Coordinates of C-alpha atoms in Angstrom, one line a residue:
M1 CA 44.9 96.6 115.8
K2 CA 47.2 97.2 118.8
I3 CA 48.9 94.1 120.1
S4 CA 49.3 93.7 123.8
T5 CA 52.7 93.2 125.3
S6 CA 51.7 89.8 126.7
S7 CA 50.5 88.7 123.2
K8 CA 53.8 89.8 121.7
F9 CA 55.8 87.7 124.1
L10 CA 53.5 84.7 123.5
C11 CA 54.1 85.0 119.8
L12 CA 57.9 85.2 120.3
F13 CA 57.8 82.2 122.7
L14 CA 55.9 80.1 120.2
A15 CA 58.3 81.1 117.4
A16 CA 61.3 80.2 119.5
A17 CA 59.9 76.9 120.4
M18 CA 59.3 76.1 116.8
A19 CA 62.9 77.1 115.9
L20 CA 64.5 74.9 118.6
S21 CA 62.3 71.8 118.4
G22 CA 63.0 68.7 116.3
C23 CA 66.6 67.8 115.6
G24 CA 67.6 65.1 113.1
S25 CA 70.7 63.5 111.8
G26 CA 70.8 65.8 108.7
G27 CA 72.0 69.3 108.6
S28 CA 75.3 69.2 106.6
S29 CA 75.6 72.2 104.4
S30 CA 74.9 72.0 100.7
A31 CA 78.5 72.7 100.0
G32 CA 79.3 69.2 101.3
N33 CA 76.8 67.1 99.5
S34 CA 77.6 64.7 96.8
S35 CA 76.6 67.1 94.0
G36 CA 78.8 69.9 95.3
G37 CA 81.8 71.1 93.4
S38 CA 83.5 69.8 90.4
S39 CA 85.4 66.5 90.3
S40 CA 88.9 66.2 91.9
A41 CA 90.4 66.6 88.4
G42 CA 92.0 70.0 88.2
T43 CA 93.2 70.2 91.8
D44 CA 96.6 71.4 90.5
E45 CA 95.0 74.7 89.5
N46 CA 95.1 77.7 91.8
Y47 CA 92.1 79.6 93.0
E48 CA 92.1 83.1 94.7
L49 CA 88.8 83.8 96.4
I50 CA 87.4 87.2 97.4
F51 CA 86.3 87.1 101.0
A52 CA 84.4 90.1 102.3
S53 CA 82.9 91.3 105.6
Q54 CA 81.4 94.2 107.5
D55 CA 83.7 94.1 110.5
A56 CA 87.0 95.9 111.1
E57 CA 90.4 94.3 111.4
G58 CA 91.1 93.1 114.9
L59 CA 87.6 91.9 115.7
P60 CA 87.0 88.2 116.4
S61 CA 85.1 87.7 113.2
T62 CA 87.8 89.2 111.0
N63 CA 90.5 87.3 112.9
M64 CA 88.6 84.1 112.1
M65 CA 88.4 85.1 108.4
H66 CA 92.2 85.2 108.4
W67 CA 92.3 81.9 110.2
I68 CA 90.0 80.4 107.5
A69 CA 92.3 81.7 104.8
D70 CA 95.4 80.3 106.5
E71 CA 93.9 76.9 107.2
V72 CA 92.4 76.5 103.7
E73 CA 95.7 77.6 102.0
S74 CA 97.6 75.1 104.2
R75 CA 95.2 72.2 103.7
T76 CA 95.1 72.7 99.9
D77 CA 98.9 73.0 99.6
G78 CA 98.5 76.6 98.6
H79 CA 96.0 76.0 95.7
V80 CA 93.2 78.0 97.4
T81 CA 94.0 81.4 98.7
F82 CA 91.9 84.4 99.8
K83 CA 91.9 88.1 99.3
I84 CA 90.2 89.5 102.4
Y85 CA 88.2 92.8 102.3
P86 CA 87.0 93.8 105.9
S87 CA 85.3 97.0 107.0
N88 CA 82.7 97.2 104.3
Q89 CA 85.4 97.9 101.8
L90 CA 83.3 96.4 99.0
G91 CA 80.0 97.9 100.2
D92 CA 77.5 97.5 103.0
A93 CA 76.1 94.2 104.2
K94 CA 73.3 94.1 101.5
L95 CA 75.8 94.8 98.7
L96 CA 78.1 92.1 100.1
Y97 CA 75.6 89.2 100.2
E98 CA 74.1 90.3 96.9
G99 CA 77.7 90.1 95.5
V100 CA 77.7 86.5 96.7
M101 CA 74.4 85.9 94.9
D102 CA 75.6 87.3 91.6
G103 CA 79.1 85.8 91.8
S104 CA 81.1 89.0 92.1
I105 CA 82.1 88.0 95.7
D106 CA 83.2 84.5 96.5
M107 CA 82.5 84.4 100.2
Y108 CA 81.0 86.6 102.9
L109 CA 81.0 86.6 106.7
G110 CA 78.5 88.9 108.3
Y111 CA 74.9 89.7 109.1
L112 CA 72.2 88.3 106.7
D113 CA 69.0 90.3 107.0
P114 CA 65.6 89.0 105.9
T115 CA 65.3 91.1 102.7
Y116 CA 65.2 88.0 100.5
D117 CA 63.8 85.5 103.0
I118 CA 62.0 86.0 106.3
V119 CA 63.5 82.8 107.6
F120 CA 66.8 84.6 108.1
D121 CA 65.2 86.5 111.0
I122 CA 64.9 83.3 113.0
T123 CA 68.2 83.6 114.9
T124 CA 67.2 87.1 116.1
I125 CA 64.2 85.8 118.0
P126 CA 64.5 87.4 121.4
F127 CA 65.9 85.2 124.1
L128 CA 66.2 82.3 121.7
A129 CA 68.9 80.8 124.1
S130 CA 69.4 81.1 127.8
N131 CA 73.0 79.6 128.0
Y132 CA 76.0 78.8 125.9
D133 CA 75.2 75.1 125.6
Q134 CA 71.9 76.1 123.9
I135 CA 73.8 78.6 121.7
G136 CA 76.3 75.9 120.7
Y137 CA 73.4 73.6 119.7
I138 CA 71.8 76.3 117.6
M139 CA 75.1 76.9 115.8
S140 CA 75.6 73.2 115.1
S141 CA 74.5 71.4 112.0
E142 CA 72.0 69.3 114.1
S143 CA 69.8 72.3 114.8
N144 CA 66.7 73.3 112.9
C145 CA 68.1 76.8 112.6
Y146 CA 71.1 75.5 110.7
K147 CA 68.9 73.3 108.5
L148 CA 66.6 76.2 107.7
F149 CA 69.5 78.5 106.8
D150 CA 71.0 75.8 104.6
E151 CA 67.8 75.2 102.7
H152 CA 66.8 78.8 102.3
C153 CA 70.3 80.1 101.4
T154 CA 70.2 77.6 98.6
G155 CA 66.8 79.0 97.6
T156 CA 68.3 82.5 97.3
D157 CA 71.4 81.7 95.4
M158 CA 73.8 81.3 98.3
I159 CA 75.7 78.4 99.7
F160 CA 75.5 78.2 103.5
L161 CA 78.7 77.2 105.2
G162 CA 77.8 77.8 108.8
F163 CA 77.1 80.4 111.5
F164 CA 79.6 82.6 113.3
L165 CA 78.6 83.8 116.8
N166 CA 79.7 87.4 117.0
G167 CA 78.4 87.7 120.6
V168 CA 75.2 88.5 122.4
N169 CA 73.5 91.9 122.3
G170 CA 72.3 94.3 124.9
I171 CA 71.1 97.9 124.6
F172 CA 73.3 100.9 124.8
S173 CA 72.3 104.6 124.9
A174 CA 73.4 108.1 125.3
K175 CA 70.4 108.9 127.5
P176 CA 68.7 106.9 130.4
L177 CA 67.0 103.7 129.4
G178 CA 64.2 104.1 131.9
N179 CA 62.6 101.4 134.0
Y180 CA 63.7 98.5 131.8
L181 CA 62.4 95.9 134.3
D182 CA 58.8 96.9 133.5
P183 CA 57.9 96.1 129.9
N184 CA 54.5 97.8 130.3
E185 CA 56.1 101.2 131.0
H186 CA 56.8 103.3 127.9
K187 CA 60.4 104.6 127.8
D188 CA 61.5 107.8 126.1
A189 CA 64.7 106.3 124.5
L190 CA 64.5 105.8 120.7
I191 CA 66.4 102.6 119.9
R192 CA 67.9 101.8 116.5
I193 CA 67.5 98.3 115.3
A194 CA 68.4 96.3 112.2
S195 CA 65.8 95.9 109.5
S196 CA 64.2 92.9 111.2
T197 CA 60.7 92.1 112.5
T198 CA 62.1 90.0 115.4
Y199 CA 64.3 92.9 116.5
Q200 CA 61.4 95.3 116.3
L201 CA 59.0 93.1 118.3
G202 CA 61.6 92.3 120.9
I203 CA 62.6 95.9 121.6
E204 CA 59.0 97.4 121.3
A205 CA 57.7 94.7 123.7
L206 CA 60.1 96.2 126.3
G207 CA 58.5 99.6 125.9
Y208 CA 60.9 101.3 123.6
A209 CA 60.2 103.0 120.3
T210 CA 62.4 101.8 117.4
V211 CA 63.9 103.3 114.3
T212 CA 65.9 101.7 111.4
I213 CA 69.0 103.6 110.3
P214 CA 71.8 102.4 108.1
W215 CA 74.9 101.1 110.0
S216 CA 77.1 103.7 108.4
D217 CA 75.0 106.5 109.8
T218 CA 74.6 105.2 113.4
Y219 CA 77.4 107.0 115.1
T220 CA 76.5 110.5 113.9
S221 CA 72.8 109.7 114.4
M222 CA 73.4 108.9 118.1
Q223 CA 75.8 111.8 118.5
T224 CA 73.3 114.3 117.1
G225 CA 70.2 112.8 118.8
V226 CA 68.5 111.4 115.8
M227 CA 68.5 108.2 117.8
D228 CA 69.1 107.7 121.5
G229 CA 70.6 104.2 121.5
M230 CA 70.9 101.0 119.7
T231 CA 70.9 97.2 119.9
G232 CA 72.4 94.7 117.5
I233 CA 76.1 94.5 118.3
P234 CA 77.9 92.8 121.2
S235 CA 79.5 94.8 124.0
Y236 CA 83.1 94.8 122.7
M237 CA 81.8 96.4 119.4
V238 CA 79.9 99.0 121.5
E239 CA 83.2 99.9 123.2
Q240 CA 85.1 100.0 119.9
N241 CA 82.5 102.0 117.8
F242 CA 80.5 104.0 120.4
G243 CA 82.5 104.0 123.6
D244 CA 83.0 107.8 123.7
I245 CA 79.3 108.6 123.4
T246 CA 77.7 105.7 125.2
K247 CA 76.6 106.5 128.8
Y248 CA 74.3 103.5 129.6
Y249 CA 74.6 99.8 128.8
L250 CA 71.9 97.2 129.6
A251 CA 73.4 93.7 129.5
M252 CA 70.1 92.0 128.7
D253 CA 71.6 89.5 126.2
E254 CA 68.2 89.5 124.3
F255 CA 69.5 88.7 120.9
L256 CA 72.2 86.4 119.4
E257 CA 74.5 88.1 117.0
T258 CA 74.7 85.2 114.6
N259 CA 76.5 86.0 111.5
V260 CA 76.7 83.7 108.5
I261 CA 79.5 82.3 106.3
I262 CA 78.2 82.0 102.8
M263 CA 79.7 81.2 99.4
S264 CA 78.6 82.0 95.8
P265 CA 77.2 79.0 93.9
S266 CA 79.4 79.9 91.0
T267 CA 82.4 79.6 93.3
K268 CA 81.3 76.2 94.5
D269 CA 80.8 75.1 90.9
K270 CA 84.4 76.0 89.9
L271 CA 86.1 74.5 92.9
P272 CA 87.1 70.8 92.9
E273 CA 85.3 68.7 95.4
E274 CA 88.5 68.1 97.4
Y275 CA 88.9 71.8 98.0
M276 CA 85.2 72.4 98.6
S277 CA 85.4 69.8 101.3
V278 CA 88.3 71.5 102.9
I279 CA 86.5 74.8 103.0
E280 CA 83.4 73.2 104.5
D281 CA 85.4 71.5 107.2
V282 CA 87.3 74.7 108.1
C283 CA 84.1 76.8 108.3
A284 CA 82.5 74.1 110.6
E285 CA 85.5 74.4 112.9
V286 CA 85.2 78.2 112.9
A287 CA 81.5 78.0 113.8
A288 CA 82.3 75.8 116.8
K289 CA 85.3 78.1 117.8
S290 CA 83.1 81.2 117.7
V291 CA 80.9 80.0 120.6
T292 CA 84.0 79.9 122.9
V293 CA 85.9 83.0 121.7
T294 CA 83.1 85.6 121.7

């Protein structure tokens, strides 16, 4: 059955309202609860953690990974250090967060798609926030989004340590984007999206056809015309990765680029509570910083 554009927008509006409603006093990540980590005994031991990401060196997210590493090392008197692997050095996003799930990777900062839980699509509901005050709330431990990620990461063998705002997303393309102000008009541009129902509904409701292509193939796919454009990364990443082939950019800010900071449960189990608390505090500070630096 074909769904009308107005019906799609109604569904998206209702989903967004459910995501933003109802805040409580809870919301601290499971890494900080009373059952987390081992006892403070053994805090003289040293721990080197593998910290992986998708993004390249020099981007805000990777800079913040180094900041996390420096702060944790300082606050634990050198007992917890990190070996950082940016730029998908240990595999693509799916392999990285699966590494967190199986314990081969200690921590990950990056996109978490809804492969294992549809709830992880909630932060990519189109137009979820209309200003940075609302974004700051969504990123905070008081929001329902935070609580849902905390709960559902635990249910899929991951420890949620917070969000990282990587920016807000527009649409960029090598060919004209058509009359984007009229959602009822079909556009010719084929837009690449992440594997996400909310991305698909949001872009198709604007009149564009969508395609899902692995991130590693996006540049050549756009260069050769397999796809015409893309959404899913903020403008500074468009310039860095696609600046030479992008001719059109629509700053619609439809989607938040909310990455996650997650930890392997096995890593949490081996760390003393004192060090686990330090990591949790530092990641909370990074989440707040990301709203202002991106």
